[in-house]
């Protein structure tokens, strides 16, 4: 298959670029020790003891493993008394210069010397800009195991080009703590500006999409707009990219299919020539509403609001038709692996899998979609083909689909094996064992209040003393929403919302439900001025949302489906 | 089909029997008014105002509609000061004599006079024993609508013969409040003793089964035994009967099948000649754990503990094979109605339905079971054939199956239409509209602690300071249990249990999971002596149990799947 993919080959091989800021600073520092250095230049002290630093190291290492996510845990910095308190932004801007700054007190190494240090026995060295770092201690504490060794003996720049959320104060600070030298002959330029940058061909996005991260691009629409339309407009549909958006020429596109009695390659036109099937399905990120869960205790991941979900009509060929044509037989032990055209720096594609039983079930409605709300897929949504797995967590709805494999095992991708899984609230990064937990497939029941928004000033209907509340509700596995209950008095009284939903049989009810409720506001509440509204949904298996996040907290902040609670002001 | 069914025909037509006590009392009362009468004879006063009585009337009427259930709400009786306080039993024994007692201050009516009063316009009269009652006010408040009119102008005795839970102090008291006369020529005998009594041929039951009601027989095993074996022993498997157990001669048994291109009748031998299929499935009553929910606020229904569930290997013919053979085609708008040989006093069979899609799905594993744990079904469990609908609430697993109908609509039975549905916590008997809610099919995720039992004195493991906790977990719809979390410090720390479960693919994981956890007991907890253990399960859709019953409370007390909490003493 000939795809025009963003290239980082030069970055990986050459290690002669740095990508992420335009500045090229050569200001040197004094020679009286690293800690003092930093205080002089950045006007703040490195917080914490060595053990705290190691904790951050673990977080950083986890951040590398799970690197396409924000590190949402923030640290309070200890500042020297009497000094001007710099802002977080100022501190971070300074920290971003360190790795492009020669430290004269440290020795200089050639690239081939760094390359020798590519395993724990010889120490693990990496370079970043013109800095040389010994991260052996990180590697040992690395929750993701060997992942960190991908950069051993070479540059982390290309990885961080993808996983830009490493560019936080905490991570930069940590890294500089492991600095052991300067890289010889390093010319620092801005890789962003180069044609070959993996980010140089990102599509234009709607101005209203609010990014949770820019590279990779992850963004949600304003939640206040979300319940306005049953079908979410394509350009306001949340975007969840794990890697740079590939550039695919539809004429060159090929979809490889392995499994069954024969292998096959389909062109886009051949997929379109198959019987066309449409399904209304909400797609929801496993981390939707993470920003609420992280308030209980910090979690790792993009800080999504309640907008990492959208509802669309998807059209394309049925996967079950394609697999049956291939001669694939039902086998409940098997899986179907999907691979995208989006590649990580080691040229591994994004990948995920679902059970073969779901793929073959005509009621499963898995389709090779080339249309979203009757328009061709946009690049951000998987052009030319995205597999839509209705009722299943967004991560399995692989975009830029280029390969389908019927296999004995689940996808061995990072995202199937070491991410998108649930854990007990007491499981932490020291005790987590991803192999012990099941990959998320169907999602649990959830709901959210879209209007009014938190802090809104809400007018009470004069005639009847009510306020109007609107939102969405959805459950995975095709389970219909059967009821949404609202309260504005902490559950003393519940009010059943009116539902707007597609008429589909249960088990195949993949679209979301919008709902509207009118809640009475008491005289006392009007006087108090503040009201907290709670929403909870019930699905056709009569599963309900849990009341609060405390007991469903998990270290990755997924499955955040507790009651949605919104405080508003009554006027 | 020739079935030997318990007969109540005589009771319905003749109205010349009373059934439920051996006593035949003719003691007359004074003539100075009803209220005083009752105080003189029963040494207690009728509690409450007229409006309270009307409330009870509604409860009673609801009890008639839902009459095969206990009324779990008890009333505190106002007793005259200085008098000996009679026990509830003494009061009830007295109350049971009223309807067989002539009240000389009241007029006497002939049966044909009573018969005239069979609608609201002419007033609704009923008789019970030799009492004549005007229940017009009940009828108007009757949540179940017209149901109460089944007895209008005639005797309620045959209904109460089935729905013996009417024989509570509150209901009898209420009824006597509506007494307007005595029935002429009434000879009161004890119908129980007669050969034709619907209850005369109930099977023998295991002594350990703890009845929630005796007629119909509803009983659960001691929960302490429940997690001992993965397959629940047949004679300890909970029994949920809605009506008397029919007597079926296997040689005479016939199963009618309507739908598809032809109708068919299968004998037992013909069913057994079909390919035999086995499935491990837990069956759970929709009201399992109701006794916990009713503590929040009274609900109507049998007061089940956590033992209204059992796990068995069921064997029989696949329903999908039978229906396909009939030429039934997939149609997601259709339903499959099941009818049992158990009849109510109006000769309507117990009935329920499931979606046709579930019935036709080979992965749905719906079977016409004639074996339970490799033994023929016992009479209490549906001999000779019970339809097993894995993953679906017990009520749809119709016993003594005699008829299967593929239909455009759900079963119109009471149990499908006006029972076994969920409602918002704020829905009460005044506002409930059963037509607005979905019949329960798949059940939500739940779990229960079987050992230690509440109040148990638990020894801490000397070496490690742990206690061992065991229980079950299950979710409907074939969803596998993926995790059970335990805490003994209100969720500060959670401990993941070891699971014992069948290896089955998700979506077809119909058996329950047993689990064992070892919980550390702190020094402080040992000193305090009391520990509360909480259990919560997570299913493969990552649905979780709600924390508490307050916000899932519903007037029928079904779907009681909040965390299971057990207080024990540490020794």
PDB file of N, CA and C in Angstrom, chain A residues 332 357 363 421-426 437-438 440 442-445 479-480 482-483 485 490-494 496 505 508 534 536 539-544 546-548 551-552 559 563, chain B residues 332 357 363 421-426 437-438 440 442-445 479-480 482-483 485 490-494 496 505 508 534 536 539-548 551-552 559 563:
ATOM      1  N   UNK A 332     -15.826 -18.505  19.004  1.00  0.00           N
ATOM      2  CA  UNK A 332     -15.902 -17.551  20.106  1.00  0.00           C
ATOM      3  C   UNK A 332     -14.579 -17.339  20.822  1.00  0.00           C
ATOM      4  N   UNK A 357     -16.945 -12.798  17.671  1.00  0.00           N
ATOM      5  CA  UNK A 357     -18.403 -12.959  17.795  1.00  0.00           C
ATOM      6  C   UNK A 357     -19.121 -11.637  17.535  1.00  0.00           C
ATOM      7  N   UNK A 363     -26.391  -8.386  14.157  1.00  0.00           N
ATOM      8  CA  UNK A 363     -26.948  -7.414  15.095  1.00  0.00           C
ATOM      9  C   UNK A 363     -25.849  -6.593  15.781  1.00  0.00           C
ATOM     10  N   UNK A 421      -8.179  -0.217  30.217  1.00  0.00           N
ATOM     11  CA  UNK A 421      -8.621  -1.310  31.089  1.00  0.00           C
ATOM     12  C   UNK A 421      -9.014  -0.698  32.433  1.00  0.00           C
ATOM     13  N   UNK A 422      -9.892  -1.374  33.130  1.00  0.00           N
ATOM     14  CA  UNK A 422     -10.321  -0.885  34.429  1.00  0.00           C
ATOM     15  C   UNK A 422      -9.603  -1.588  35.562  1.00  0.00           C
ATOM     16  N   UNK A 423      -9.479  -0.909  36.692  1.00  0.00           N
ATOM     17  CA  UNK A 423      -8.826  -1.485  37.862  1.00  0.00           C
ATOM     18  C   UNK A 423      -9.552  -1.048  39.128  1.00  0.00           C
ATOM     19  N   UNK A 424      -9.261  -1.759  40.190  1.00  0.00           N
ATOM     20  CA  UNK A 424      -9.803  -1.428  41.504  1.00  0.00           C
ATOM     21  C   UNK A 424      -9.254  -0.074  41.964  1.00  0.00           C
ATOM     22  N   UNK A 425     -10.028   0.663  42.775  1.00  0.00           N
ATOM     23  CA  UNK A 425      -9.558   1.971  43.251  1.00  0.00           C
ATOM     24  C   UNK A 425      -8.238   1.881  44.033  1.00  0.00           C
ATOM     25  N   UNK A 426      -7.911   0.721  44.571  1.00  0.00           N
ATOM     26  CA  UNK A 426      -6.674   0.623  45.348  1.00  0.00           C
ATOM     27  C   UNK A 426      -5.489   0.176  44.501  1.00  0.00           C
ATOM     28  N   UNK A 437      -6.256  -7.592  33.773  1.00  0.00           N
ATOM     29  CA  UNK A 437      -7.543  -6.931  33.608  1.00  0.00           C
ATOM     30  C   UNK A 437      -8.038  -7.094  32.166  1.00  0.00           C
ATOM     31  N   UNK A 438      -9.348  -7.043  31.990  1.00  0.00           N
ATOM     32  CA  UNK A 438      -9.947  -7.217  30.661  1.00  0.00           C
ATOM     33  C   UNK A 438      -9.959  -5.896  29.901  1.00  0.00           C
ATOM     34  N   UNK A 440     -11.315  -2.998  27.847  1.00  0.00           N
ATOM     35  CA  UNK A 440     -12.672  -2.462  27.766  1.00  0.00           C
ATOM     36  C   UNK A 440     -13.230  -2.716  26.366  1.00  0.00           C
ATOM     37  N   UNK A 442     -17.548  -3.213  25.589  1.00  0.00           N
ATOM     38  CA  UNK A 442     -18.778  -2.447  25.810  1.00  0.00           C
ATOM     39  C   UNK A 442     -18.567  -1.490  26.975  1.00  0.00           C
ATOM     40  N   UNK A 443     -19.166  -0.315  26.862  1.00  0.00           N
ATOM     41  CA  UNK A 443     -19.016   0.686  27.911  1.00  0.00           C
ATOM     42  C   UNK A 443     -20.203   0.636  28.875  1.00  0.00           C
ATOM     43  N   UNK A 444     -19.995   1.065  30.118  1.00  0.00           N
ATOM     44  CA  UNK A 444     -21.106   1.090  31.080  1.00  0.00           C
ATOM     45  C   UNK A 444     -22.037   2.281  30.847  1.00  0.00           C
ATOM     46  N   UNK A 445     -23.187   2.212  31.472  1.00  0.00           N
ATOM     47  CA  UNK A 445     -24.212   3.255  31.317  1.00  0.00           C
ATOM     48  C   UNK A 445     -23.705   4.589  31.878  1.00  0.00           C
ATOM     49  N   UNK A 479     -27.352  -1.507  24.582  1.00  0.00           N
ATOM     50  CA  UNK A 479     -28.409  -1.422  25.585  1.00  0.00           C
ATOM     51  C   UNK A 479     -29.074  -0.045  25.534  1.00  0.00           C
ATOM     52  N   UNK A 480     -30.365  -0.090  25.391  1.00  0.00           N
ATOM     53  CA  UNK A 480     -31.160   1.129  25.297  1.00  0.00           C
ATOM     54  C   UNK A 480     -31.183   1.845  26.643  1.00  0.00           C
ATOM     55  N   UNK A 482     -33.378   3.333  29.291  1.00  0.00           N
ATOM     56  CA  UNK A 482     -34.807   3.209  29.596  1.00  0.00           C
ATOM     57  C   UNK A 482     -35.311   4.329  30.504  1.00  0.00           C
ATOM     58  N   UNK A 483     -34.386   5.004  31.173  1.00  0.00           N
ATOM     59  CA  UNK A 483     -34.841   6.086  32.064  1.00  0.00           C
ATOM     60  C   UNK A 483     -33.664   6.972  32.432  1.00  0.00           C
ATOM     61  N   UNK A 485     -33.029   9.866  35.438  1.00  0.00           N
ATOM     62  CA  UNK A 485     -33.592  10.511  36.632  1.00  0.00           C
ATOM     63  C   UNK A 485     -32.772  11.743  36.981  1.00  0.00           C
ATOM     64  N   UNK A 490     -30.454  16.464  46.093  1.00  0.00           N
ATOM     65  CA  UNK A 490     -29.595  15.355  46.522  1.00  0.00           C
ATOM     66  C   UNK A 490     -30.346  14.040  46.649  1.00  0.00           C
ATOM     67  N   UNK A 491     -31.315  13.848  45.794  1.00  0.00           N
ATOM     68  CA  UNK A 491     -31.964  12.539  45.732  1.00  0.00           C
ATOM     69  C   UNK A 491     -33.180  12.386  46.624  1.00  0.00           C
ATOM     70  N   UNK A 492     -33.588  13.463  47.306  1.00  0.00           N
ATOM     71  CA  UNK A 492     -34.830  13.374  48.082  1.00  0.00           C
ATOM     72  C   UNK A 492     -35.995  13.150  47.114  1.00  0.00           C
ATOM     73  N   UNK A 493     -35.987  13.884  46.016  1.00  0.00           N
ATOM     74  CA  UNK A 493     -37.001  13.647  44.980  1.00  0.00           C
ATOM     75  C   UNK A 493     -36.318  13.536  43.619  1.00  0.00           C
ATOM     76  N   UNK A 494     -36.794  12.605  42.838  1.00  0.00           N
ATOM     77  CA  UNK A 494     -36.237  12.364  41.496  1.00  0.00           C
ATOM     78  C   UNK A 494     -37.291  12.656  40.455  1.00  0.00           C
ATOM     79  N   UNK A 496     -38.276  12.180  36.356  1.00  0.00           N
ATOM     80  CA  UNK A 496     -37.948  11.372  35.184  1.00  0.00           C
ATOM     81  C   UNK A 496     -37.949  12.253  33.936  1.00  0.00           C
ATOM     82  N   UNK A 505     -34.512  -1.939  18.400  1.00  0.00           N
ATOM     83  CA  UNK A 505     -34.691  -2.994  19.404  1.00  0.00           C
ATOM     84  C   UNK A 505     -33.532  -2.984  20.401  1.00  0.00           C
ATOM     85  N   UNK A 508     -29.492  -3.547  20.261  1.00  0.00           N
ATOM     86  CA  UNK A 508     -29.007  -2.967  19.018  1.00  0.00           C
ATOM     87  C   UNK A 508     -29.256  -1.456  19.049  1.00  0.00           C
ATOM     88  N   UNK A 534     -28.293  16.668  39.773  1.00  0.00           N
ATOM     89  CA  UNK A 534     -27.659  15.366  39.510  1.00  0.00           C
ATOM     90  C   UNK A 534     -28.440  14.659  38.413  1.00  0.00           C
ATOM     91  N   UNK A 536     -28.693  10.761  36.472  1.00  0.00           N
ATOM     92  CA  UNK A 536     -28.292   9.348  36.411  1.00  0.00           C
ATOM     93  C   UNK A 536     -29.186   8.642  35.413  1.00  0.00           C
ATOM     94  N   UNK A 539     -30.034   1.731  32.060  1.00  0.00           N
ATOM     95  CA  UNK A 539     -30.126   1.089  30.751  1.00  0.00           C
ATOM     96  C   UNK A 539     -31.054  -0.112  30.792  1.00  0.00           C
ATOM     97  N   UNK A 540     -31.199  -0.769  29.648  1.00  0.00           N
ATOM     98  CA  UNK A 540     -32.202  -1.822  29.520  1.00  0.00           C
ATOM     99  C   UNK A 540     -31.883  -3.055  30.361  1.00  0.00           C
ATOM    100  N   UNK A 541     -30.642  -3.176  30.831  1.00  0.00           N
ATOM    101  CA  UNK A 541     -30.337  -4.243  31.779  1.00  0.00           C
ATOM    102  C   UNK A 541     -30.506  -3.712  33.208  1.00  0.00           C
ATOM    103  N   UNK A 542     -31.127  -2.542  33.306  1.00  0.00           N
ATOM    104  CA  UNK A 542     -31.354  -1.883  34.590  1.00  0.00           C
ATOM    105  C   UNK A 542     -30.055  -1.655  35.352  1.00  0.00           C
ATOM    106  N   UNK A 543     -28.949  -1.551  34.592  1.00  0.00           N
ATOM    107  CA  UNK A 543     -27.743  -1.085  35.239  1.00  0.00           C
ATOM    108  C   UNK A 543     -27.879   0.410  35.468  1.00  0.00           C
ATOM    109  N   UNK A 544     -27.303   0.869  36.554  1.00  0.00           N
ATOM    110  CA  UNK A 544     -27.390   2.278  36.915  1.00  0.00           C
ATOM    111  C   UNK A 544     -25.982   2.844  37.067  1.00  0.00           C
ATOM    112  N   UNK A 546     -23.015   4.631  39.131  1.00  0.00           N
ATOM    113  CA  UNK A 546     -22.661   4.744  40.556  1.00  0.00           C
ATOM    114  C   UNK A 546     -22.793   6.206  41.000  1.00  0.00           C
ATOM    115  N   UNK A 547     -23.046   6.412  42.274  1.00  0.00           N
ATOM    116  CA  UNK A 547     -23.316   7.749  42.802  1.00  0.00           C
ATOM    117  C   UNK A 547     -22.118   8.688  42.670  1.00  0.00           C
ATOM    118  N   UNK A 548     -20.939   8.173  42.936  1.00  0.00           N
ATOM    119  CA  UNK A 548     -19.780   9.076  43.005  1.00  0.00           C
ATOM    120  C   UNK A 548     -18.535   8.369  42.527  1.00  0.00           C
ATOM    121  N   UNK A 551     -15.415   5.338  44.594  1.00  0.00           N
ATOM    122  CA  UNK A 551     -15.278   3.882  44.599  1.00  0.00           C
ATOM    123  C   UNK A 551     -15.117   3.274  43.207  1.00  0.00           C
ATOM    124  N   UNK A 552     -15.112   4.135  42.182  1.00  0.00           N
ATOM    125  CA  UNK A 552     -14.818   3.621  40.828  1.00  0.00           C
ATOM    126  C   UNK A 552     -13.525   4.239  40.299  1.00  0.00           C
ATOM    127  N   UNK A 559     -13.715   4.981  32.323  1.00  0.00           N
ATOM    128  CA  UNK A 559     -14.986   4.475  32.851  1.00  0.00           C
ATOM    129  C   UNK A 559     -15.557   5.404  33.917  1.00  0.00           C
ATOM    130  N   UNK A 563     -22.685   9.618  38.726  1.00  0.00           N
ATOM    131  CA  UNK A 563     -23.694  10.657  38.508  1.00  0.00           C
ATOM    132  C   UNK A 563     -23.007  11.922  38.006  1.00  0.00           C
TER     133      UNK A 563
ATOM    134  N   UNK B 332     -36.899  -8.613  14.728  1.00  0.00           N
ATOM    135  CA  UNK B 332     -36.570  -7.992  15.999  1.00  0.00           C
ATOM    136  C   UNK B 332     -37.738  -7.275  16.661  1.00  0.00           C
ATOM    137  N   UNK B 357     -35.410 -12.188  19.264  1.00  0.00           N
ATOM    138  CA  UNK B 357     -33.979 -12.159  18.948  1.00  0.00           C
ATOM    139  C   UNK B 357     -33.177 -12.982  19.957  1.00  0.00           C
ATOM    140  N   UNK B 363     -26.240 -18.078  20.588  1.00  0.00           N
ATOM    141  CA  UNK B 363     -25.448 -17.658  21.744  1.00  0.00           C
ATOM    142  C   UNK B 363     -26.337 -17.221  22.912  1.00  0.00           C
ATOM    143  N   UNK B 421     -40.875  -4.735  36.806  1.00  0.00           N
ATOM    144  CA  UNK B 421     -40.417  -3.559  36.074  1.00  0.00           C
ATOM    145  C   UNK B 421     -39.763  -2.611  37.083  1.00  0.00           C
ATOM    146  N   UNK B 422     -38.858  -1.791  36.590  1.00  0.00           N
ATOM    147  CA  UNK B 422     -38.183  -0.846  37.479  1.00  0.00           C
ATOM    148  C   UNK B 422     -38.792   0.544  37.359  1.00  0.00           C
ATOM    149  N   UNK B 423     -38.682   1.311  38.422  1.00  0.00           N
ATOM    150  CA  UNK B 423     -39.192   2.685  38.431  1.00  0.00           C
ATOM    151  C   UNK B 423     -38.247   3.606  39.194  1.00  0.00           C
ATOM    152  N   UNK B 424     -38.442   4.892  38.986  1.00  0.00           N
ATOM    153  CA  UNK B 424     -37.679   5.904  39.708  1.00  0.00           C
ATOM    154  C   UNK B 424     -38.010   5.840  41.202  1.00  0.00           C
ATOM    155  N   UNK B 425     -37.066   6.235  42.050  1.00  0.00           N
ATOM    156  CA  UNK B 425     -37.321   6.200  43.493  1.00  0.00           C
ATOM    157  C   UNK B 425     -38.509   7.073  43.912  1.00  0.00           C
ATOM    158  N   UNK B 426     -38.868   8.059  43.098  1.00  0.00           N
ATOM    159  CA  UNK B 426     -39.976   8.934  43.482  1.00  0.00           C
ATOM    160  C   UNK B 426     -41.316   8.461  42.930  1.00  0.00           C
ATOM    161  N   UNK B 437     -42.973   1.608  31.675  1.00  0.00           N
ATOM    162  CA  UNK B 437     -41.666   1.058  32.025  1.00  0.00           C
ATOM    163  C   UNK B 437     -41.412  -0.250  31.280  1.00  0.00           C
ATOM    164  N   UNK B 438     -40.146  -0.556  31.072  1.00  0.00           N
ATOM    165  CA  UNK B 438     -39.775  -1.760  30.325  1.00  0.00           C
ATOM    166  C   UNK B 438     -39.751  -2.979  31.244  1.00  0.00           C
ATOM    167  N   UNK B 440     -38.427  -6.121  32.910  1.00  0.00           N
ATOM    168  CA  UNK B 440     -37.053  -6.549  33.170  1.00  0.00           C
ATOM    169  C   UNK B 440     -36.739  -7.778  32.333  1.00  0.00           C
ATOM    170  N   UNK B 442     -32.670  -8.742  30.933  1.00  0.00           N
ATOM    171  CA  UNK B 442     -31.350  -8.964  31.525  1.00  0.00           C
ATOM    172  C   UNK B 442     -31.276  -8.248  32.874  1.00  0.00           C
ATOM    173  N   UNK B 443     -30.581  -8.867  33.807  1.00  0.00           N
ATOM    174  CA  UNK B 443     -30.477  -8.285  35.147  1.00  0.00           C
ATOM    175  C   UNK B 443     -29.162  -7.506  35.275  1.00  0.00           C
ATOM    176  N   UNK B 444     -29.139  -6.520  36.163  1.00  0.00           N
ATOM    177  CA  UNK B 444     -27.902  -5.762  36.386  1.00  0.00           C
ATOM    178  C   UNK B 444     -26.902  -6.532  37.245  1.00  0.00           C
ATOM    179  N   UNK B 445     -25.679  -6.058  37.240  1.00  0.00           N
ATOM    180  CA  UNK B 445     -24.602  -6.709  37.989  1.00  0.00           C
ATOM    181  C   UNK B 445     -24.875  -6.660  39.487  1.00  0.00           C
ATOM    182  N   UNK B 479     -23.011 -11.315  30.641  1.00  0.00           N
ATOM    183  CA  UNK B 479     -21.804 -10.536  30.942  1.00  0.00           C
ATOM    184  C   UNK B 479     -21.030 -11.193  32.076  1.00  0.00           C
ATOM    185  N   UNK B 480     -19.784 -11.447  31.784  1.00  0.00           N
ATOM    186  CA  UNK B 480     -18.884 -12.094  32.739  1.00  0.00           C
ATOM    187  C   UNK B 480     -18.587 -11.137  33.891  1.00  0.00           C
ATOM    188  N   UNK B 482     -15.875  -9.520  35.915  1.00  0.00           N
ATOM    189  CA  UNK B 482     -14.437  -9.339  35.695  1.00  0.00           C
ATOM    190  C   UNK B 482     -13.700  -8.994  36.986  1.00  0.00           C
ATOM    191  N   UNK B 483     -14.431  -8.567  37.994  1.00  0.00           N
ATOM    192  CA  UNK B 483     -13.740  -8.211  39.237  1.00  0.00           C
ATOM    193  C   UNK B 483     -14.752  -8.099  40.366  1.00  0.00           C
ATOM    194  N   UNK B 485     -14.626  -6.416  44.237  1.00  0.00           N
ATOM    195  CA  UNK B 485     -13.832  -5.628  45.188  1.00  0.00           C
ATOM    196  C   UNK B 485     -14.462  -5.713  46.575  1.00  0.00           C
ATOM    197  N   UNK B 490     -14.878   1.028  54.657  1.00  0.00           N
ATOM    198  CA  UNK B 490     -15.770   1.946  53.931  1.00  0.00           C
ATOM    199  C   UNK B 490     -15.162   2.495  52.653  1.00  0.00           C
ATOM    200  N   UNK B 491     -14.342   1.693  52.020  1.00  0.00           N
ATOM    201  CA  UNK B 491     -13.841   2.075  50.708  1.00  0.00           C
ATOM    202  C   UNK B 491     -12.527   2.824  50.717  1.00  0.00           C
ATOM    203  N   UNK B 492     -11.918   2.997  51.885  1.00  0.00           N
ATOM    204  CA  UNK B 492     -10.586   3.614  51.911  1.00  0.00           C
ATOM    205  C   UNK B 492      -9.611   2.697  51.170  1.00  0.00           C
ATOM    206  N   UNK B 493      -9.714   1.404  51.433  1.00  0.00           N
ATOM    207  CA  UNK B 493      -8.897   0.449  50.679  1.00  0.00           C
ATOM    208  C   UNK B 493      -9.791  -0.677  50.171  1.00  0.00           C
ATOM    209  N   UNK B 494      -9.539  -1.079  48.945  1.00  0.00           N
ATOM    210  CA  UNK B 494     -10.314  -2.144  48.313  1.00  0.00           C
ATOM    211  C   UNK B 494      -9.404  -3.321  48.021  1.00  0.00           C
ATOM    212  N   UNK B 496      -9.109  -6.998  45.913  1.00  0.00           N
ATOM    213  CA  UNK B 496      -9.691  -7.716  44.780  1.00  0.00           C
ATOM    214  C   UNK B 496      -9.785  -9.208  45.127  1.00  0.00           C
ATOM    215  N   UNK B 505     -16.963 -17.542  26.843  1.00  0.00           N
ATOM    216  CA  UNK B 505     -16.742 -16.226  26.238  1.00  0.00           C
ATOM    217  C   UNK B 505     -17.728 -15.201  26.803  1.00  0.00           C
ATOM    218  N   UNK B 508     -21.766 -14.686  26.824  1.00  0.00           N
ATOM    219  CA  UNK B 508     -22.373 -16.011  26.959  1.00  0.00           C
ATOM    220  C   UNK B 508     -21.973 -16.600  28.309  1.00  0.00           C
ATOM    221  N   UNK B 534     -17.957  -4.622  52.795  1.00  0.00           N
ATOM    222  CA  UNK B 534     -18.745  -4.283  51.614  1.00  0.00           C
ATOM    223  C   UNK B 534     -18.219  -5.086  50.423  1.00  0.00           C
ATOM    224  N   UNK B 536     -18.639  -5.368  46.106  1.00  0.00           N
ATOM    225  CA  UNK B 536     -19.191  -4.837  44.851  1.00  0.00           C
ATOM    226  C   UNK B 536     -18.529  -5.563  43.696  1.00  0.00           C
ATOM    227  N   UNK B 539     -18.901  -6.017  35.987  1.00  0.00           N
ATOM    228  CA  UNK B 539     -19.073  -6.975  34.904  1.00  0.00           C
ATOM    229  C   UNK B 539     -18.281  -6.562  33.669  1.00  0.00           C
ATOM    230  N   UNK B 540     -18.383  -7.364  32.618  1.00  0.00           N
ATOM    231  CA  UNK B 540     -17.523  -7.175  31.451  1.00  0.00           C
ATOM    232  C   UNK B 540     -17.840  -5.892  30.691  1.00  0.00           C
ATOM    233  N   UNK B 541     -18.988  -5.271  30.941  1.00  0.00           N
ATOM    234  CA  UNK B 541     -19.262  -3.949  30.367  1.00  0.00           C
ATOM    235  C   UNK B 541     -18.816  -2.877  31.362  1.00  0.00           C
ATOM    236  N   UNK B 542     -18.072  -3.298  32.364  1.00  0.00           N
ATOM    237  CA  UNK B 542     -17.588  -2.415  33.427  1.00  0.00           C
ATOM    238  C   UNK B 542     -18.729  -1.674  34.117  1.00  0.00           C
ATOM    239  N   UNK B 543     -19.913  -2.299  34.089  1.00  0.00           N
ATOM    240  CA  UNK B 543     -20.951  -1.776  34.939  1.00  0.00           C
ATOM    241  C   UNK B 543     -20.644  -2.162  36.372  1.00  0.00           C
ATOM    242  N   UNK B 544     -20.998  -1.292  37.300  1.00  0.00           N
ATOM    243  CA  UNK B 544     -20.714  -1.528  38.710  1.00  0.00           C
ATOM    244  C   UNK B 544     -22.013  -1.461  39.493  1.00  0.00           C
ATOM    245  N   UNK B 545     -21.981  -1.984  40.697  1.00  0.00           N
ATOM    246  CA  UNK B 545     -23.151  -1.870  41.555  1.00  0.00           C
ATOM    247  C   UNK B 545     -23.230  -0.451  42.116  1.00  0.00           C
ATOM    248  N   UNK B 546     -24.437   0.037  42.338  1.00  0.00           N
ATOM    249  CA  UNK B 546     -24.556   1.325  43.042  1.00  0.00           C
ATOM    250  C   UNK B 546     -24.215   1.143  44.520  1.00  0.00           C
ATOM    251  N   UNK B 547     -23.756   2.228  45.140  1.00  0.00           N
ATOM    252  CA  UNK B 547     -23.280   2.144  46.523  1.00  0.00           C
ATOM    253  C   UNK B 547     -24.376   1.781  47.516  1.00  0.00           C
ATOM    254  N   UNK B 548     -25.546   2.347  47.319  1.00  0.00           N
ATOM    255  CA  UNK B 548     -26.574   2.174  48.341  1.00  0.00           C
ATOM    256  C   UNK B 548     -27.949   2.132  47.707  1.00  0.00           C
ATOM    257  N   UNK B 551     -31.013   5.531  46.179  1.00  0.00           N
ATOM    258  CA  UNK B 551     -31.298   6.112  44.867  1.00  0.00           C
ATOM    259  C   UNK B 551     -31.721   5.087  43.811  1.00  0.00           C
ATOM    260  N   UNK B 552     -31.794   3.802  44.227  1.00  0.00           N
ATOM    261  CA  UNK B 552     -32.335   2.799  43.304  1.00  0.00           C
ATOM    262  C   UNK B 552     -33.630   2.207  43.859  1.00  0.00           C
ATOM    263  N   UNK B 559     -34.592  -5.392  41.518  1.00  0.00           N
ATOM    264  CA  UNK B 559     -33.307  -4.846  41.058  1.00  0.00           C
ATOM    265  C   UNK B 559     -32.488  -4.292  42.225  1.00  0.00           C
ATOM    266  N   UNK B 563     -24.332  -2.236  46.806  1.00  0.00           N
ATOM    267  CA  UNK B 563     -23.267  -2.950  47.526  1.00  0.00           C
ATOM    268  C   UNK B 563     -23.899  -3.843  48.598  1.00  0.00           C
TER     269      UNK B 563
END
